Amino acid sequence: MRVWAAIALVALVGCGGNDDRRADAGGGGGLCGDTRLQGEVLLPVVDRGACGIADPVRITRIDGVEITGGPVMDCRTARAFADWTVEGAARAARNGGRQLTRIETVASYACRNRYGRSSGRISNHALGRAVDVSAFGFADGGRISVLRDWLGTTILQEAAGRACGPFNTVLGPNYNAAHADHLHLDVTDEYRTFCR
């Protein structure tokens, strides 16, 4: 009986207000303890094998920039995404004479191996530590995509270069054909940085 009471007490304490993923009640953000992040706290993702996220969040806005695609990730990745959005993508847009209003994502959490192979190393997408970005939208109504505009604008290339730092891994069209239409951004403990 005492054991069950102790377990119940631990469970109740765990439901307390110490979850740094929660959104600010006033709607001003505060997701993952970062006022730039807006979105929602999700239930833990439990999947097959090593896949899953203990404390997932879905990002909808970062510092006023709309994030499409409903990306799901852990808080470490969300904070890196916020750092890059503000200091990387938005800055690259300003340097190109534009105001960033939207980042389009095409992949985030997915239980799979790297490159979707049937065997091999697990992808950081499967751990909630990666997000794939395909395009930017701007206040003037314009849009540029990695697939169509990689070579035609410096904004995307500068933004990709500025991702190396907040993220450990940055892969894009300069890396291989599998990344011709998006920037793969992830945080990992495997190595310091790998940016291509």
mmCIF file of C-alpha atoms in Angstrom:
data_model
loop_
_atom_site.group_PDB
_atom_site.id
_atom_site.type_symbol
_atom_site.label_atom_id
_atom_site.label_comp_id
_atom_site.label_asym_id
_atom_site.label_seq_id
_atom_site.Cartn_x
_atom_site.Cartn_y
_atom_site.Cartn_z
ATOM 1 C CA MET A 1 0.000 0.000 0.000
ATOM 2 C CA ARG A 2 2.813 2.433 0.902
ATOM 3 C CA VAL A 3 4.576 1.663 -2.369
ATOM 4 C CA TRP A 4 1.461 2.571 -4.383
ATOM 5 C CA ALA A 5 0.991 5.759 -2.364
ATOM 6 C CA ALA A 6 4.611 6.735 -3.049
ATOM 7 C CA ILE A 7 4.208 6.045 -6.771
ATOM 8 C CA ALA A 8 1.007 8.123 -6.867
ATOM 9 C CA LEU A 9 2.754 10.998 -5.058
ATOM 10 C CA VAL A 10 5.688 10.922 -7.480
ATOM 11 C CA ALA A 11 3.252 10.899 -10.407
ATOM 12 C CA LEU A 12 1.366 13.906 -9.018
ATOM 13 C CA VAL A 13 4.569 15.844 -8.411
ATOM 14 C CA GLY A 14 5.608 15.046 -11.988
ATOM 15 C CA CYS A 15 2.373 16.669 -13.205
ATOM 16 C CA GLY A 16 3.230 19.919 -11.475
ATOM 17 C CA GLY A 17 4.261 23.227 -12.944
ATOM 18 C CA ASN A 18 7.900 22.363 -13.628
ATOM 19 C CA ASP A 19 7.339 21.333 -17.264
ATOM 20 C CA ASP A 20 9.320 23.915 -19.251
ATOM 21 C CA ARG A 21 7.473 22.850 -22.406
ATOM 22 C CA ARG A 22 4.167 24.456 -21.422
ATOM 23 C CA ALA A 23 2.854 27.399 -23.407
ATOM 24 C CA ASP A 24 2.423 30.727 -21.672
ATOM 25 C CA ALA A 25 -1.182 31.084 -20.526
ATOM 26 C CA GLY A 26 -1.308 34.623 -21.926
ATOM 27 C CA GLY A 27 -0.599 33.375 -25.431
ATOM 28 C CA GLY A 28 2.775 35.098 -25.598
ATOM 29 C CA GLY A 29 4.766 31.928 -26.122
ATOM 30 C CA GLY A 30 7.046 30.530 -23.483
ATOM 31 C CA LEU A 31 7.079 27.055 -24.976
ATOM 32 C CA CYS A 32 10.184 25.148 -23.836
ATOM 33 C CA GLY A 33 11.076 28.072 -21.570
ATOM 34 C CA ASP A 34 11.693 30.317 -24.613
ATOM 35 C CA THR A 35 9.367 33.287 -25.160
ATOM 36 C CA ARG A 36 10.073 33.227 -28.900
ATOM 37 C CA LEU A 37 8.418 29.806 -29.273
ATOM 38 C CA GLN A 38 4.691 29.295 -29.672
ATOM 39 C CA GLY A 39 2.899 26.020 -30.166
ATOM 40 C CA GLU A 40 1.614 23.206 -28.043
ATOM 41 C CA VAL A 41 2.832 20.589 -25.627
ATOM 42 C CA LEU A 42 2.070 17.071 -26.829
ATOM 43 C CA LEU A 43 1.790 13.738 -25.073
ATOM 44 C CA PRO A 44 4.936 11.588 -25.164
ATOM 45 C CA VAL A 45 5.527 9.863 -28.481
ATOM 46 C CA VAL A 46 6.109 6.152 -27.908
ATOM 47 C CA ASP A 47 6.914 4.266 -31.074
ATOM 48 C CA ARG A 48 8.663 1.062 -32.128
ATOM 49 C CA GLY A 49 12.306 0.396 -31.341
ATOM 50 C CA ALA A 50 14.348 3.398 -30.270
ATOM 51 C CA CYS A 51 11.883 5.858 -31.833
ATOM 52 C CA GLY A 52 10.028 8.375 -29.737
ATOM 53 C CA ILE A 53 10.088 11.685 -27.904
ATOM 54 C CA ALA A 54 9.643 11.860 -24.143
ATOM 55 C CA ASP A 55 8.602 15.522 -24.104
ATOM 56 C CA PRO A 56 7.418 16.576 -27.580
ATOM 57 C CA VAL A 57 6.168 19.975 -28.691
ATOM 58 C CA ARG A 58 4.561 21.187 -31.919
ATOM 59 C CA ILE A 59 5.852 24.554 -33.142
ATOM 60 C CA THR A 60 3.472 27.023 -34.827
ATOM 61 C CA ARG A 61 5.330 30.361 -34.559
ATOM 62 C CA ILE A 62 8.813 31.563 -33.716
ATOM 63 C CA ASP A 63 9.265 35.223 -32.804
ATOM 64 C CA GLY A 64 6.286 36.167 -34.992
ATOM 65 C CA VAL A 65 7.329 33.966 -37.945
ATOM 66 C CA GLU A 66 4.695 31.408 -38.951
ATOM 67 C CA ILE A 67 5.973 27.821 -39.008
ATOM 68 C CA THR A 68 3.957 25.595 -41.345
ATOM 69 C CA GLY A 69 3.830 21.824 -41.516
ATOM 70 C CA GLY A 70 3.186 21.346 -37.785
ATOM 71 C CA PRO A 71 6.727 20.218 -36.909
ATOM 72 C CA VAL A 72 7.025 18.024 -33.810
ATOM 73 C CA MET A 73 10.330 17.924 -31.937
ATOM 74 C CA ASP A 74 11.934 17.940 -28.510
ATOM 75 C CA CYS A 75 12.671 21.199 -26.676
ATOM 76 C CA ARG A 76 16.393 21.172 -27.411
ATOM 77 C CA THR A 77 15.625 21.104 -31.140
ATOM 78 C CA ALA A 78 12.859 23.707 -30.746
ATOM 79 C CA ARG A 79 15.269 26.133 -29.044
ATOM 80 C CA ALA A 80 17.867 25.561 -31.780
ATOM 81 C CA PHE A 81 15.112 26.186 -34.359
ATOM 82 C CA ALA A 82 14.239 29.453 -32.582
ATOM 83 C CA ASP A 83 17.886 30.555 -32.498
ATOM 84 C CA TRP A 84 18.268 29.824 -36.209
ATOM 85 C CA THR A 85 14.956 31.433 -37.181
ATOM 86 C CA VAL A 86 15.861 34.714 -35.464
ATOM 87 C CA GLU A 87 19.633 34.890 -35.987
ATOM 88 C CA GLY A 88 19.900 32.855 -39.190
ATOM 89 C CA ALA A 89 16.852 32.787 -41.450
ATOM 90 C CA ALA A 90 15.377 36.197 -40.530
ATOM 91 C CA ARG A 91 18.791 37.847 -40.648
ATOM 92 C CA ALA A 92 19.543 36.315 -44.058
ATOM 93 C CA ALA A 93 16.188 37.613 -45.306
ATOM 94 C CA ARG A 94 16.937 41.125 -43.984
ATOM 95 C CA ASN A 95 20.344 41.028 -45.621
ATOM 96 C CA GLY A 96 18.503 40.246 -48.854
ATOM 97 C CA GLY A 97 16.135 43.181 -48.368
ATOM 98 C CA ARG A 98 13.129 41.112 -47.258
ATOM 99 C CA GLN A 99 11.153 40.414 -44.096
ATOM 100 C CA LEU A 100 10.697 36.731 -43.222
ATOM 101 C CA THR A 101 7.115 35.881 -42.257
ATOM 102 C CA ARG A 102 6.924 32.115 -42.864
ATOM 103 C CA ILE A 103 9.122 29.027 -42.729
ATOM 104 C CA GLU A 104 7.700 25.961 -44.457
ATOM 105 C CA THR A 105 8.671 22.608 -42.977
ATOM 106 C CA VAL A 106 8.197 19.268 -44.713
ATOM 107 C CA ALA A 107 9.396 16.784 -42.106
ATOM 108 C CA SER A 108 10.068 16.522 -38.408
ATOM 109 C CA TYR A 109 9.322 13.494 -36.202
ATOM 110 C CA ALA A 110 9.229 10.243 -38.190
ATOM 111 C CA CYS A 111 10.146 6.780 -36.929
ATOM 112 C CA ARG A 112 12.644 5.723 -39.558
ATOM 113 C CA ASN A 113 16.264 5.020 -40.338
ATOM 114 C CA ARG A 114 18.449 7.526 -42.165
ATOM 115 C CA TYR A 115 17.323 8.103 -45.746
ATOM 116 C CA GLY A 116 14.321 5.855 -45.040
ATOM 117 C CA ARG A 117 16.426 2.719 -45.463
ATOM 118 C CA SER A 118 15.193 -0.596 -44.088
ATOM 119 C CA SER A 119 18.345 -1.028 -41.992
ATOM 120 C CA GLY A 120 21.177 1.057 -40.669
ATOM 121 C CA ARG A 121 21.446 3.963 -38.285
ATOM 122 C CA ILE A 122 18.336 5.557 -36.888
ATOM 123 C CA SER A 123 17.535 9.055 -38.153
ATOM 124 C CA ASN A 124 17.480 11.999 -35.761
ATOM 125 C CA HIS A 125 13.939 12.533 -37.082
ATOM 126 C CA ALA A 126 13.049 9.359 -35.144
ATOM 127 C CA LEU A 127 14.165 11.028 -31.902
ATOM 128 C CA GLY A 128 12.491 14.404 -32.433
ATOM 129 C CA ARG A 129 15.841 16.067 -33.022
ATOM 130 C CA ALA A 130 15.468 17.109 -36.670
ATOM 131 C CA VAL A 131 13.383 19.363 -38.880
ATOM 132 C CA ASP A 132 13.409 19.758 -42.664
ATOM 133 C CA VAL A 133 12.781 23.226 -44.131
ATOM 134 C CA SER A 134 11.666 23.587 -47.754
ATOM 135 C CA ALA A 135 10.796 27.261 -48.261
ATOM 136 C CA PHE A 136 10.547 30.795 -46.883
ATOM 137 C CA GLY A 137 7.676 33.266 -47.231
ATOM 138 C CA PHE A 138 8.041 37.044 -46.990
ATOM 139 C CA ALA A 139 5.994 40.108 -46.029
ATOM 140 C CA ASP A 140 5.873 41.203 -49.685
ATOM 141 C CA GLY A 141 3.969 37.987 -50.536
ATOM 142 C CA GLY A 142 6.974 36.362 -52.180
ATOM 143 C CA ARG A 143 8.188 32.839 -51.573
ATOM 144 C CA ILE A 144 11.471 31.063 -52.278
ATOM 145 C CA SER A 145 12.002 27.317 -52.118
ATOM 146 C CA VAL A 146 15.138 25.261 -51.719
ATOM 147 C CA LEU A 147 14.264 23.160 -54.767
ATOM 148 C CA ARG A 148 13.530 26.012 -57.153
ATOM 149 C CA ASP A 149 15.620 28.922 -55.829
ATOM 150 C CA TRP A 150 18.751 27.495 -54.172
ATOM 151 C CA LEU A 151 21.084 28.870 -56.818
ATOM 152 C CA GLY A 152 19.025 31.984 -57.592
ATOM 153 C CA THR A 153 19.123 33.679 -54.194
ATOM 154 C CA THR A 154 21.725 34.152 -51.503
ATOM 155 C CA ILE A 155 19.047 34.212 -48.779
ATOM 156 C CA LEU A 156 18.696 30.423 -48.638
ATOM 157 C CA GLN A 157 22.428 29.799 -48.794
ATOM 158 C CA GLU A 158 23.145 32.366 -46.087
ATOM 159 C CA ALA A 159 20.362 30.936 -43.911
ATOM 160 C CA ALA A 160 21.827 27.427 -44.348
ATOM 161 C CA GLY A 161 25.283 28.696 -43.386
ATOM 162 C CA ARG A 162 23.872 30.397 -40.290
ATOM 163 C CA ALA A 163 22.167 27.133 -39.229
ATOM 164 C CA CYS A 164 25.567 25.603 -38.505
ATOM 165 C CA GLY A 165 25.962 26.494 -34.850
ATOM 166 C CA PRO A 166 22.448 26.313 -33.489
ATOM 167 C CA PHE A 167 22.267 22.896 -35.215
ATOM 168 C CA ASN A 168 25.034 20.267 -35.291
ATOM 169 C CA THR A 169 24.005 18.917 -38.677
ATOM 170 C CA VAL A 170 22.960 21.015 -41.653
ATOM 171 C CA LEU A 171 22.442 19.274 -44.993
ATOM 172 C CA GLY A 172 21.137 20.816 -48.200
ATOM 173 C CA PRO A 173 21.480 20.714 -51.983
ATOM 174 C CA ASN A 174 25.268 21.044 -51.763
ATOM 175 C CA TYR A 175 25.424 17.751 -49.848
ATOM 176 C CA ASN A 176 23.528 15.261 -52.029
ATOM 177 C CA ALA A 177 20.489 14.717 -54.243
ATOM 178 C CA ALA A 178 18.399 13.485 -51.286
ATOM 179 C CA HIS A 179 18.549 17.032 -49.898
ATOM 180 C CA ALA A 180 17.921 18.873 -53.175
ATOM 181 C CA ASP A 181 14.540 20.170 -52.016
ATOM 182 C CA HIS A 182 15.097 20.946 -48.341
ATOM 183 C CA LEU A 183 17.497 21.887 -45.578
ATOM 184 C CA HIS A 184 17.885 19.117 -42.997
ATOM 185 C CA LEU A 185 18.616 20.647 -39.579
ATOM 186 C CA ASP A 186 19.311 18.533 -36.512
ATOM 187 C CA VAL A 187 20.883 18.449 -33.093
ATOM 188 C CA THR A 188 22.906 15.398 -32.202
ATOM 189 C CA ASP A 189 25.329 14.113 -29.614
ATOM 190 C CA GLU A 190 27.184 12.009 -32.210
ATOM 191 C CA TYR A 191 29.645 14.677 -33.343
ATOM 192 C CA ARG A 192 30.322 18.409 -33.079
ATOM 193 C CA THR A 193 29.226 19.727 -36.470
ATOM 194 C CA PHE A 194 28.620 18.467 -39.967
ATOM 195 C CA CYS A 195 27.436 21.216 -42.283
ATOM 196 C CA ARG A 196 27.205 20.745 -46.052
#
